[in-house]
Amino acid sequence: MNRHQLSSPAPAAEFHDGFPLGNGHLGAMLHGRPGTEWIDLNADTFWSGGPLPAAPGPDPGVLPRLREAIAAGDHAAAETLAGQLQGTAWTQSYQPLGRIEWDYAAADDVTGYGRELHLSDALAVTGYDTGGDPVRLAAFVSAPDGVLVVSATGPGTLAAAVPPRLRTPHPVTPAVIDAGAGPCLVWTGRAPAHVLPNYVPADPGVEYATDPCDADGTVAAGMGFAVAAAVRHTAGETRLVAAAATGFRGPFERPSADLAAIAGTALASVTAALGAPTPVLRARHVADHRRYYDRADLELPSVDRFFHLGRYLLIAGSRPGTQPLNLQGIWNADVRPGWSSNWTTNINAQMNYWAAEPTGLADLHEPLLTLTRDLAAAGTATASGYYAARGAAAHHNTDLWRFTAPVPGDPQWANWPSALLWLSAHVWDHHDHGGAADVLPVLEAAARFTLDMLVPDPTGALVFSPSTSPEHHFRHAGGHAATSWGCALDQELAREVLTRYAALTGSAEAVSALRALRPVQVGTDGCLLEWYDQRPPREPGHRHLSHLYGLYPGTRITETGTPAHFEAARRALLLRLAHGTGHTGWSRAWVLCLAARLRLAALAEQTLTAFATDLCSASLLSLHPDAGRASGWIFQIDGNLGVAAGIVETMVQSHAGAVSLLPALPPSWHTGRLRGIRCRGGHVVDLAWSDGRLSAARIVAGRTGPLVVELPSRLAVTTAAGDPVPVTGAPGAPADRSRVRWPALAGQEYRLA
């Protein structure tokens, strides 16, 4: 089987069995149905609602009383007061455009059926015979031309062009328009003005607005949208070309509902594409896709498909100028999708981009960095109104309109105010890997908020308050609660943000706070604690692994730098696994990354096997349990993207002052090659191994200065020309590995053999 290809012998039985295509803006999920193809469409900016004015915060007395209850250990009172610290609004929901149904061929006496997703070319192909006549359907979503192209060829295709149908859940008006390239179908409508999250039991859960546009074509909520499509039949081919446009004008701007103008945008894309033959459109599309896809590669049987699929989804779903990948990327078919298909910022949105920097896709990280900068601006009102704090705050989820307030839900997820702290790590990592990023504005907003959230505990140490460990309760004598102070994740994030802020600015306030900041604690069982002190978890096998942030994706905990916490993190992970964590795709991906950092190679292999066996659809898309669906599962893209990052971590790490080669290679990954891995410092690594042993490596230095490389065994270092490079030993390696150092020149290639 081609390692850059997914194959299936049957059409998609569920949405998550389809093959996803996309150009960052337009997403298409193909079902591979013989005769009548189903194509679910999405646009990255098509959301319900509109921008909201900053809501007034709670009674100013709530926060002091909440902190007093926490300090007194009154968990019940703290939980009640946490509820009073919440807002009244919910985030909006990511919306589907609808499903195109297109009759393209006969479907009688189907034999020889198969469908493929060519990851390297971003091309979905369905093939079969009908009555002995071959049929081939090939589809792609082009970034250069901004359109979906579906080409049907073969004697079994229909002899006449059949118009497509759009099955959309939204009220639409269809029209046939001739813009000079023949008739095109155009459907126009508006998004819902308001959609409640699917887990909020209220009626109506979906509301549409009927208000007319203002003079400038804008509305308060319920943006306009248009889908345009045309079918043309020529000798040897019947082709569908489609495009979409929305009324989104920016996260802080009223959206447009000028349907004529929006339709004109979609129609212009279709008309322009109709002027070029399919081979020309496909060549432009493939060249554009490959300028990203070919930057990195992995040759390793079976494992490489997950590496390639993760990178493929990032390229298809996230481009400079688009919105970031949400819970389902740009592939969602529901008006009230799971968890609103929003940006869940207590792990999932971040995991979507863990692989961006190391796998050569740093420029595709830009949408998340832009979201982070937007939240640093939008969250100032939330920080001051809810916490009387400087800087900016964002909570556990956000949407197209940059929502930052705590929603009116269970404090275990609603009252976590540290999203901007975590997101700021992505701005820092982009800079640390050699990217151009203005780190200070975001870091300053996060640091100032952090400083105002720290209070002294009875020993005088500073702890973050109020604090929760995302989506998890602890048990106490009166039941269970989530609201506390000094939870491990918040303490780790506070230390990380203040350390980086102090390094950039020399802030005396940050330096002083760091000296007093309470470290994460180790329990009597030797495990890293999740909360301020030893508390029994409500779910010992909880899916979140928040207390292990310092190990991954953080960088504080290392084997030789913090050996006690390294061992405590290992124990904590194994304890969580013993109770069943990893039962969602994304949770299993996090376990893979943690296992790699712990150098538990066998666990890393077992984790990836479990992910592939139990937590993937027929098309290898990552799944999350959903009891409300007939299949019992919902697609969530984070697992696919997190797994790609975890695979890299088993083979290359660069977080502990060194480029570490093959730190956690699983036992059965005997022989392979990895190319194009970017490291902190901007270094780029290629490597090969055989029989489980490193055989060769190539490093292109990202900057001038000392380059430290950690190896499983000593290798000779030369320049590309073969000249020996004198190296010296370097400290910091685990007992079974070694480190070497040499003065590197930026752009210089070094070879290890």
PDB file of N, CA, C and O in Angstrom, residues 301-353:
ATOM      1  N   PRO A 301       6.617   1.679   8.160  1.00  0.00           N
ATOM      2  CA  PRO A 301       5.370   0.984   7.818  1.00  0.00           C
ATOM      3  C   PRO A 301       4.283   1.129   8.872  1.00  0.00           C
ATOM      4  O   PRO A 301       4.544   1.010  10.070  1.00  0.00           O
ATOM      5  N   SER A 302       3.075   1.405   8.418  1.00  0.00           N
ATOM      6  CA  SER A 302       1.838   1.585   9.190  1.00  0.00           C
ATOM      7  C   SER A 302       1.843   2.859  10.026  1.00  0.00           C
ATOM      8  O   SER A 302       0.861   3.615  10.023  1.00  0.00           O
ATOM      9  N   VAL A 303       2.925   3.122  10.749  1.00  0.00           N
ATOM     10  CA  VAL A 303       2.991   4.318  11.583  1.00  0.00           C
ATOM     11  C   VAL A 303       2.957   5.575  10.728  1.00  0.00           C
ATOM     12  O   VAL A 303       2.336   6.581  11.090  1.00  0.00           O
ATOM     13  N   ASP A 304       3.618   5.524   9.559  1.00  0.00           N
ATOM     14  CA  ASP A 304       3.754   6.741   8.763  1.00  0.00           C
ATOM     15  C   ASP A 304       2.406   7.278   8.286  1.00  0.00           C
ATOM     16  O   ASP A 304       2.255   8.476   8.054  1.00  0.00           O
ATOM     17  N   ARG A 305       1.405   6.429   8.151  1.00  0.00           N
ATOM     18  CA  ARG A 305       0.099   6.926   7.703  1.00  0.00           C
ATOM     19  C   ARG A 305      -0.477   7.944   8.682  1.00  0.00           C
ATOM     20  O   ARG A 305      -1.108   8.921   8.281  1.00  0.00           O
ATOM     21  N   PHE A 306      -0.280   7.741   9.974  1.00  0.00           N
ATOM     22  CA  PHE A 306      -0.805   8.676  10.967  1.00  0.00           C
ATOM     23  C   PHE A 306      -0.011   9.983  10.971  1.00  0.00           C
ATOM     24  O   PHE A 306      -0.571  11.061  11.191  1.00  0.00           O
ATOM     25  N   PHE A 307       1.289   9.894  10.723  1.00  0.00           N
ATOM     26  CA  PHE A 307       2.117  11.093  10.580  1.00  0.00           C
ATOM     27  C   PHE A 307       1.654  11.895   9.374  1.00  0.00           C
ATOM     28  O   PHE A 307       1.416  13.100   9.453  1.00  0.00           O
ATOM     29  N   HIS A 308       1.510  11.220   8.236  1.00  0.00           N
ATOM     30  CA  HIS A 308       1.118  11.918   7.007  1.00  0.00           C
ATOM     31  C   HIS A 308      -0.309  12.451   7.094  1.00  0.00           C
ATOM     32  O   HIS A 308      -0.593  13.561   6.622  1.00  0.00           O
ATOM     33  N   LEU A 309      -1.232  11.679   7.693  1.00  0.00           N
ATOM     34  CA  LEU A 309      -2.613  12.132   7.796  1.00  0.00           C
ATOM     35  C   LEU A 309      -2.721  13.366   8.685  1.00  0.00           C
ATOM     36  O   LEU A 309      -3.448  14.317   8.371  1.00  0.00           O
ATOM     37  N   GLY A 310      -2.000  13.382   9.807  1.00  0.00           N
ATOM     38  CA  GLY A 310      -2.029  14.552  10.680  1.00  0.00           C
ATOM     39  C   GLY A 310      -1.557  15.799   9.958  1.00  0.00           C
ATOM     40  O   GLY A 310      -2.196  16.863  10.031  1.00  0.00           O
ATOM     41  N   ARG A 311      -0.450  15.700   9.240  1.00  0.00           N
ATOM     42  CA  ARG A 311       0.055  16.851   8.488  1.00  0.00           C
ATOM     43  C   ARG A 311      -0.908  17.230   7.365  1.00  0.00           C
ATOM     44  O   ARG A 311      -1.126  18.414   7.087  1.00  0.00           O
ATOM     45  N   TYR A 312      -1.472  16.239   6.700  1.00  0.00           N
ATOM     46  CA  TYR A 312      -2.440  16.502   5.633  1.00  0.00           C
ATOM     47  C   TYR A 312      -3.619  17.318   6.156  1.00  0.00           C
ATOM     48  O   TYR A 312      -4.051  18.301   5.534  1.00  0.00           O
ATOM     49  N   LEU A 313      -4.159  16.930   7.305  1.00  0.00           N
ATOM     50  CA  LEU A 313      -5.315  17.631   7.861  1.00  0.00           C
ATOM     51  C   LEU A 313      -4.970  19.061   8.259  1.00  0.00           C
ATOM     52  O   LEU A 313      -5.788  19.972   8.118  1.00  0.00           O
ATOM     53  N   LEU A 314      -3.758  19.263   8.743  1.00  0.00           N
ATOM     54  CA  LEU A 314      -3.332  20.618   9.096  1.00  0.00           C
ATOM     55  C   LEU A 314      -3.227  21.488   7.850  1.00  0.00           C
ATOM     56  O   LEU A 314      -3.656  22.649   7.841  1.00  0.00           O
ATOM     57  N   ILE A 315      -2.691  20.929   6.766  1.00  0.00           N
ATOM     58  CA  ILE A 315      -2.574  21.673   5.509  1.00  0.00           C
ATOM     59  C   ILE A 315      -3.953  21.953   4.919  1.00  0.00           C
ATOM     60  O   ILE A 315      -4.223  23.045   4.418  1.00  0.00           O
ATOM     61  N   ALA A 316      -4.840  20.965   4.976  1.00  0.00           N
ATOM     62  CA  ALA A 316      -6.174  21.120   4.391  1.00  0.00           C
ATOM     63  C   ALA A 316      -7.048  22.072   5.186  1.00  0.00           C
ATOM     64  O   ALA A 316      -7.934  22.717   4.618  1.00  0.00           O
ATOM     65  N   GLY A 317      -6.796  22.184   6.495  1.00  0.00           N
ATOM     66  CA  GLY A 317      -7.715  22.919   7.348  1.00  0.00           C
ATOM     67  C   GLY A 317      -7.224  24.230   7.911  1.00  0.00           C
ATOM     68  O   GLY A 317      -8.003  24.967   8.513  1.00  0.00           O
ATOM     69  N   SER A 318      -5.932  24.557   7.732  1.00  0.00           N
ATOM     70  CA  SER A 318      -5.389  25.754   8.372  1.00  0.00           C
ATOM     71  C   SER A 318      -4.365  26.402   7.455  1.00  0.00           C
ATOM     72  O   SER A 318      -3.308  25.824   7.199  1.00  0.00           O
ATOM     73  N   ARG A 319      -4.670  27.579   6.978  1.00  0.00           N
ATOM     74  CA  ARG A 319      -3.762  28.324   6.114  1.00  0.00           C
ATOM     75  C   ARG A 319      -3.640  29.753   6.647  1.00  0.00           C
ATOM     76  O   ARG A 319      -4.552  30.253   7.316  1.00  0.00           O
ATOM     77  N   PRO A 320      -2.551  30.443   6.320  1.00  0.00           N
ATOM     78  CA  PRO A 320      -2.466  31.848   6.712  1.00  0.00           C
ATOM     79  C   PRO A 320      -3.694  32.624   6.225  1.00  0.00           C
ATOM     80  O   PRO A 320      -4.097  32.515   5.069  1.00  0.00           O
ATOM     81  N   GLY A 321      -4.313  33.350   7.135  1.00  0.00           N
ATOM     82  CA  GLY A 321      -5.508  34.116   6.791  1.00  0.00           C
ATOM     83  C   GLY A 321      -6.817  33.414   7.052  1.00  0.00           C
ATOM     84  O   GLY A 321      -7.883  34.033   6.939  1.00  0.00           O
ATOM     85  N   THR A 322      -6.775  32.125   7.428  1.00  0.00           N
ATOM     86  CA  THR A 322      -8.007  31.410   7.748  1.00  0.00           C
ATOM     87  C   THR A 322      -8.240  31.443   9.258  1.00  0.00           C
ATOM     88  O   THR A 322      -7.420  31.938  10.026  1.00  0.00           O
ATOM     89  N   GLN A 323      -9.359  30.874   9.663  1.00  0.00           N
ATOM     90  CA  GLN A 323      -9.593  30.648  11.080  1.00  0.00           C
ATOM     91  C   GLN A 323      -8.827  29.395  11.511  1.00  0.00           C
ATOM     92  O   GLN A 323      -8.549  28.516  10.696  1.00  0.00           O
ATOM     93  N   PRO A 324      -8.487  29.274  12.813  1.00  0.00           N
ATOM     94  CA  PRO A 324      -7.806  28.060  13.266  1.00  0.00           C
ATOM     95  C   PRO A 324      -8.717  26.836  13.166  1.00  0.00           C
ATOM     96  O   PRO A 324      -9.945  26.954  13.107  1.00  0.00           O
ATOM     97  N   LEU A 325      -8.106  25.679  13.181  1.00  0.00           N
ATOM     98  CA  LEU A 325      -8.865  24.435  13.235  1.00  0.00           C
ATOM     99  C   LEU A 325      -9.633  24.370  14.546  1.00  0.00           C
ATOM    100  O   LEU A 325      -9.058  24.537  15.626  1.00  0.00           O
ATOM    101  N   ASN A 326     -10.936  24.117  14.472  1.00  0.00           N
ATOM    102  CA  ASN A 326     -11.724  23.958  15.689  1.00  0.00           C
ATOM    103  C   ASN A 326     -11.816  22.473  16.046  1.00  0.00           C
ATOM    104  O   ASN A 326     -11.001  21.662  15.597  1.00  0.00           O
ATOM    105  N   LEU A 327     -12.786  22.102  16.855  1.00  0.00           N
ATOM    106  CA  LEU A 327     -12.860  20.712  17.307  1.00  0.00           C
ATOM    107  C   LEU A 327     -12.978  19.718  16.152  1.00  0.00           C
ATOM    108  O   LEU A 327     -12.538  18.572  16.266  1.00  0.00           O
ATOM    109  N   GLN A 328     -13.585  20.148  15.042  1.00  0.00           N
ATOM    110  CA  GLN A 328     -13.725  19.258  13.895  1.00  0.00           C
ATOM    111  C   GLN A 328     -13.008  19.799  12.659  1.00  0.00           C
ATOM    112  O   GLN A 328     -13.295  19.367  11.546  1.00  0.00           O
ATOM    113  N   GLY A 329     -12.068  20.699  12.883  1.00  0.00           N
ATOM    114  CA  GLY A 329     -11.370  21.272  11.747  1.00  0.00           C
ATOM    115  C   GLY A 329     -12.329  22.129  10.948  1.00  0.00           C
ATOM    116  O   GLY A 329     -12.937  23.068  11.460  1.00  0.00           O
ATOM    117  N   ILE A 330     -12.490  21.820   9.677  1.00  0.00           N
ATOM    118  CA  ILE A 330     -13.507  22.481   8.848  1.00  0.00           C
ATOM    119  C   ILE A 330     -14.430  21.416   8.254  1.00  0.00           C
ATOM    120  O   ILE A 330     -14.842  21.506   7.098  1.00  0.00           O
ATOM    121  N   TRP A 331     -14.768  20.421   9.106  1.00  0.00           N
ATOM    122  CA  TRP A 331     -15.620  19.322   8.647  1.00  0.00           C
ATOM    123  C   TRP A 331     -16.663  19.001   9.719  1.00  0.00           C
ATOM    124  O   TRP A 331     -16.402  18.257  10.664  1.00  0.00           O
ATOM    125  N   ASN A 332     -17.843  19.606   9.566  1.00  0.00           N
ATOM    126  CA  ASN A 332     -18.920  19.437  10.530  1.00  0.00           C
ATOM    127  C   ASN A 332     -20.249  19.448   9.786  1.00  0.00           C
ATOM    128  O   ASN A 332     -20.458  20.284   8.908  1.00  0.00           O
ATOM    129  N   ALA A 333     -21.157  18.549  10.147  1.00  0.00           N
ATOM    130  CA  ALA A 333     -22.442  18.449   9.452  1.00  0.00           C
ATOM    131  C   ALA A 333     -23.633  18.846  10.317  1.00  0.00           C
ATOM    132  O   ALA A 333     -24.769  18.740   9.873  1.00  0.00           O
ATOM    133  N   ASP A 334     -23.407  19.337  11.533  1.00  0.00           N
ATOM    134  CA  ASP A 334     -24.504  19.557  12.476  1.00  0.00           C
ATOM    135  C   ASP A 334     -24.694  21.034  12.810  1.00  0.00           C
ATOM    136  O   ASP A 334     -23.723  21.765  13.030  1.00  0.00           O
ATOM    137  N   VAL A 335     -25.954  21.461  12.911  1.00  0.00           N
ATOM    138  CA  VAL A 335     -26.265  22.822  13.335  1.00  0.00           C
ATOM    139  C   VAL A 335     -25.945  23.009  14.822  1.00  0.00           C
ATOM    140  O   VAL A 335     -25.496  24.078  15.234  1.00  0.00           O
ATOM    141  N   ARG A 336     -26.185  21.957  15.606  1.00  0.00           N
ATOM    142  CA  ARG A 336     -25.767  21.972  17.015  1.00  0.00           C
ATOM    143  C   ARG A 336     -24.722  20.873  17.194  1.00  0.00           C
ATOM    144  O   ARG A 336     -24.984  19.810  17.749  1.00  0.00           O
ATOM    145  N   PRO A 337     -23.515  21.141  16.735  1.00  0.00           N
ATOM    146  CA  PRO A 337     -22.481  20.101  16.757  1.00  0.00           C
ATOM    147  C   PRO A 337     -21.984  19.833  18.172  1.00  0.00           C
ATOM    148  O   PRO A 337     -22.256  20.597  19.109  1.00  0.00           O
ATOM    149  N   GLY A 338     -21.260  18.738  18.329  1.00  0.00           N
ATOM    150  CA  GLY A 338     -20.700  18.403  19.630  1.00  0.00           C
ATOM    151  C   GLY A 338     -19.858  19.538  20.185  1.00  0.00           C
ATOM    152  O   GLY A 338     -18.939  20.011  19.524  1.00  0.00           O
ATOM    153  N   TRP A 339     -20.201  19.990  21.399  1.00  0.00           N
ATOM    154  CA  TRP A 339     -19.469  21.057  22.093  1.00  0.00           C
ATOM    155  C   TRP A 339     -19.329  22.300  21.212  1.00  0.00           C
ATOM    156  O   TRP A 339     -18.338  23.023  21.272  1.00  0.00           O
ATOM    157  N   SER A 340     -20.360  22.529  20.396  1.00  0.00           N
ATOM    158  CA  SER A 340     -20.449  23.698  19.506  1.00  0.00           C
ATOM    159  C   SER A 340     -19.388  23.697  18.414  1.00  0.00           C
ATOM    160  O   SER A 340     -19.307  24.642  17.640  1.00  0.00           O
ATOM    161  N   SER A 341     -18.582  22.632  18.329  1.00  0.00           N
ATOM    162  CA  SER A 341     -17.455  22.586  17.390  1.00  0.00           C
ATOM    163  C   SER A 341     -16.652  23.885  17.487  1.00  0.00           C
ATOM    164  O   SER A 341     -16.221  24.445  16.485  1.00  0.00           O
ATOM    165  N   ASN A 342     -16.456  24.331  18.730  1.00  0.00           N
ATOM    166  CA  ASN A 342     -15.767  25.608  18.922  1.00  0.00           C
ATOM    167  C   ASN A 342     -14.279  25.381  19.164  1.00  0.00           C
ATOM    168  O   ASN A 342     -13.758  24.292  18.929  1.00  0.00           O
ATOM    169  N   TRP A 343     -13.592  26.417  19.634  1.00  0.00           N
ATOM    170  CA  TRP A 343     -12.201  26.253  20.057  1.00  0.00           C
ATOM    171  C   TRP A 343     -12.214  25.998  21.555  1.00  0.00           C
ATOM    172  O   TRP A 343     -12.462  26.903  22.355  1.00  0.00           O
ATOM    173  N   THR A 344     -11.984  24.754  21.935  1.00  0.00           N
ATOM    174  CA  THR A 344     -11.939  24.390  23.344  1.00  0.00           C
ATOM    175  C   THR A 344     -10.493  24.546  23.797  1.00  0.00           C
ATOM    176  O   THR A 344      -9.613  23.780  23.395  1.00  0.00           O
ATOM    177  N   THR A 345     -10.261  25.571  24.613  1.00  0.00           N
ATOM    178  CA  THR A 345      -8.905  26.058  24.853  1.00  0.00           C
ATOM    179  C   THR A 345      -8.266  25.512  26.122  1.00  0.00           C
ATOM    180  O   THR A 345      -7.248  26.031  26.566  1.00  0.00           O
ATOM    181  N   ASN A 346      -8.865  24.456  26.707  1.00  0.00           N
ATOM    182  CA  ASN A 346      -8.204  23.832  27.857  1.00  0.00           C
ATOM    183  C   ASN A 346      -7.399  22.598  27.443  1.00  0.00           C
ATOM    184  O   ASN A 346      -6.870  21.902  28.297  1.00  0.00           O
ATOM    185  N   ILE A 347      -7.295  22.338  26.137  1.00  0.00           N
ATOM    186  CA  ILE A 347      -6.379  21.341  25.576  1.00  0.00           C
ATOM    187  C   ILE A 347      -6.555  21.216  24.074  1.00  0.00           C
ATOM    188  O   ILE A 347      -5.598  21.183  23.314  1.00  0.00           O
ATOM    189  N   ASN A 348      -7.805  21.158  23.599  1.00  0.00           N
ATOM    190  CA  ASN A 348      -8.066  20.671  22.246  1.00  0.00           C
ATOM    191  C   ASN A 348      -7.571  21.607  21.154  1.00  0.00           C
ATOM    192  O   ASN A 348      -6.969  21.162  20.170  1.00  0.00           O
ATOM    193  N   ALA A 349      -7.838  22.909  21.278  1.00  0.00           N
ATOM    194  CA  ALA A 349      -7.361  23.847  20.259  1.00  0.00           C
ATOM    195  C   ALA A 349      -5.841  23.851  20.208  1.00  0.00           C
ATOM    196  O   ALA A 349      -5.238  23.933  19.130  1.00  0.00           O
ATOM    197  N   GLN A 350      -5.206  23.759  21.376  1.00  0.00           N
ATOM    198  CA  GLN A 350      -3.745  23.745  21.409  1.00  0.00           C
ATOM    199  C   GLN A 350      -3.192  22.474  20.770  1.00  0.00           C
ATOM    200  O   GLN A 350      -2.231  22.519  19.987  1.00  0.00           O
ATOM    201  N   MET A 351      -3.792  21.322  21.088  1.00  0.00           N
ATOM    202  CA  MET A 351      -3.313  20.062  20.520  1.00  0.00           C
ATOM    203  C   MET A 351      -3.368  20.080  18.992  1.00  0.00           C
ATOM    204  O   MET A 351      -2.521  19.470  18.331  1.00  0.00           O
ATOM    205  N   ASN A 352      -4.358  20.787  18.441  1.00  0.00           N
ATOM    206  CA  ASN A 352      -4.457  20.869  16.991  1.00  0.00           C
ATOM    207  C   ASN A 352      -3.172  21.372  16.342  1.00  0.00           C
ATOM    208  O   ASN A 352      -2.925  21.097  15.162  1.00  0.00           O
ATOM    209  N   TYR A 353      -2.366  22.108  17.097  1.00  0.00           N
ATOM    210  CA  TYR A 353      -1.174  22.747  16.517  1.00  0.00           C
ATOM    211  C   TYR A 353       0.133  22.251  17.121  1.00  0.00           C
ATOM    212  O   TYR A 353       1.186  22.830  16.856  1.00  0.00           O
TER     213      TYR A 353
END
